[in-house]
Short mmCIF file of C-alpha atoms in Angstrom, two decimals:
data_model
loop_
_atom_site.label_atom_id
_atom_site.label_comp_id
_atom_site.label_asym_id
_atom_site.label_seq_id
_atom_site.Cartn_x
_atom_site.Cartn_y
_atom_site.Cartn_z
CA GLN A 117 35.14 -21.40 -4.77
CA VAL A 118 36.58 -18.68 -6.93
CA GLN A 119 36.64 -15.01 -6.08
CA LEU A 120 37.13 -12.25 -8.63
CA VAL A 121 37.83 -8.73 -7.45
CA GLU A 122 37.73 -5.77 -9.80
CA SER A 123 39.38 -2.40 -9.26
CA GLY A 124 40.06 0.75 -11.19
CA GLY A 125 36.58 2.04 -11.92
CA GLY A 126 35.64 5.64 -11.38
CA LEU A 127 34.57 8.92 -12.95
CA VAL A 128 36.35 10.21 -16.04
CA GLN A 129 35.64 12.83 -18.68
CA THR A 130 34.95 12.07 -22.30
CA GLY A 131 38.20 11.22 -24.06
CA GLY A 132 39.89 10.12 -20.86
CA SER A 133 41.37 6.79 -19.86
CA LEU A 134 40.93 4.21 -17.15
CA LYS A 135 42.51 0.88 -16.42
CA LEU A 136 40.49 -1.90 -14.84
CA SER A 137 42.16 -4.80 -13.09
CA CYS A 138 40.83 -8.11 -11.86
CA THR A 139 42.52 -10.51 -9.49
CA SER A 140 41.39 -14.06 -8.90
CA SER A 141 41.72 -16.33 -5.89
CA GLY A 142 40.38 -19.62 -4.62
CA THR A 143 40.29 -23.04 -6.20
CA ILE A 144 41.27 -22.65 -9.83
CA PHE A 145 41.97 -25.52 -12.18
CA ARG A 146 42.45 -24.74 -15.84
CA ILE A 147 41.33 -21.30 -16.96
CA THR A 148 40.23 -21.11 -20.58
CA VAL A 149 38.92 -17.57 -20.79
CA MET A 150 39.18 -14.38 -18.77
CA GLY A 151 37.57 -11.16 -19.74
CA TRP A 152 35.28 -8.23 -19.15
CA TYR A 153 31.56 -7.65 -19.60
CA ARG A 154 29.51 -4.59 -18.83
CA GLN A 155 25.94 -3.81 -18.00
CA VAL A 156 23.76 -0.73 -17.95
CA PRO A 157 20.59 -0.73 -15.82
CA GLY A 158 17.72 -2.11 -17.80
CA LYS A 159 19.92 -3.75 -20.43
CA GLN A 160 21.53 -7.12 -20.82
CA ARG A 161 25.09 -7.73 -19.82
CA GLU A 162 27.31 -7.46 -22.88
CA LEU A 163 30.74 -8.65 -23.82
CA VAL A 164 33.51 -6.03 -23.82
CA ALA A 165 36.65 -8.12 -24.35
CA THR A 166 37.92 -11.62 -23.65
CA ALA A 167 41.30 -13.28 -23.71
CA GLU A 168 41.70 -16.99 -24.23
CA SER A 169 44.51 -19.01 -22.77
CA GLY A 170 46.09 -19.49 -26.20
CA GLY A 171 46.35 -15.77 -26.64
CA THR A 172 43.31 -15.09 -28.82
CA THR A 173 41.49 -11.89 -27.91
CA ASN A 174 37.98 -10.84 -28.78
CA TYR A 175 36.48 -7.32 -28.62
CA ALA A 176 33.06 -5.83 -28.97
CA ASP A 177 32.92 -3.73 -32.13
CA SER A 178 32.11 -0.66 -30.08
CA VAL A 179 35.43 -0.79 -28.20
CA LYS A 180 37.81 -2.02 -30.92
CA GLY A 181 40.76 0.31 -31.26
CA ARG A 182 40.04 1.98 -27.91
CA PHE A 183 40.24 -0.80 -25.34
CA THR A 184 43.02 -3.34 -24.82
CA ILE A 185 42.73 -6.49 -22.75
CA SER A 186 45.77 -8.14 -21.22
CA ARG A 187 46.05 -11.26 -19.19
CA ASP A 188 48.72 -12.67 -16.93
CA ASN A 189 48.36 -16.42 -17.08
CA ALA A 190 50.84 -17.00 -14.30
CA LYS A 191 48.99 -14.78 -11.87
CA ASN A 192 45.47 -15.45 -13.19
CA THR A 193 44.77 -11.77 -13.54
CA VAL A 194 43.27 -9.72 -16.33
CA SER A 195 43.17 -6.00 -17.01
CA LEU A 196 41.44 -3.69 -19.40
CA GLN A 197 43.02 -0.47 -20.61
CA MET A 198 40.27 1.84 -21.76
CA ASN A 199 41.18 4.90 -23.83
CA SER A 200 39.14 7.53 -25.63
CA LEU A 201 36.23 6.85 -23.31
CA ARG A 202 32.75 7.93 -24.34
CA PRO A 203 29.58 8.54 -22.32
CA GLU A 204 28.13 5.37 -23.81
CA ASP A 205 30.89 3.40 -22.13
CA THR A 206 29.28 4.23 -18.77
CA ALA A 207 28.37 0.92 -17.14
CA VAL A 208 29.19 -1.53 -14.39
CA TYR A 209 32.10 -3.62 -15.62
CA TYR A 210 32.32 -7.23 -14.54
CA CYS A 211 35.34 -9.51 -14.54
CA TYR A 212 34.66 -12.97 -15.97
CA LEU A 213 36.53 -16.24 -15.71
CA ARG A 214 35.79 -19.61 -17.28
CA GLN A 215 37.58 -22.67 -16.09
CA VAL A 216 37.53 -26.36 -16.86
CA ARG A 217 37.81 -29.26 -14.48
CA TRP A 218 37.01 -31.98 -16.91
CA PRO A 219 34.26 -32.78 -17.68
CA ASP A 220 32.79 -29.65 -16.04
CA THR A 221 33.07 -26.06 -17.21
CA ARG A 222 32.39 -23.34 -14.68
CA GLU A 223 31.92 -19.61 -15.06
CA HIS A 224 32.64 -17.03 -12.39
CA TRP A 225 31.86 -13.35 -12.08
CA GLY A 226 33.16 -10.50 -10.00
CA LYS A 227 30.84 -8.07 -8.24
CA GLY A 228 31.54 -5.31 -10.73
CA THR A 229 33.11 -1.86 -10.77
CA LEU A 230 31.34 1.25 -11.93
CA VAL A 231 32.77 3.32 -14.79
CA THR A 232 31.15 6.68 -15.38
CA VAL A 233 32.14 8.83 -18.36
CA SER A 234 30.89 12.40 -18.20
CA SER A 235 30.19 14.42 -21.29
#
């Protein structure tokens, strides 16, 4: 069982910044990917940013240049620095972890943290 706990969400004005953090606990084998997704009511969950174990990062086009993902492989944590926030960034942000215990791959999600950007 893996638990992911997000923190750092809240209310911020347009142009402001927030930093999300995610800690993991439980039975973890080999993590391949950690990252962040977000979801707005009535829409599908979408990728925000991911960080692979080898160091490769991936960002949604809408956040490139504004958001930065960082990952601590030793602590199995991931954070998301969000700058120049826009009202369209308002969503529930979910921490994501993918791990491998060969031959199985398992995905885990946090419960989410709400980010609200006011105009």
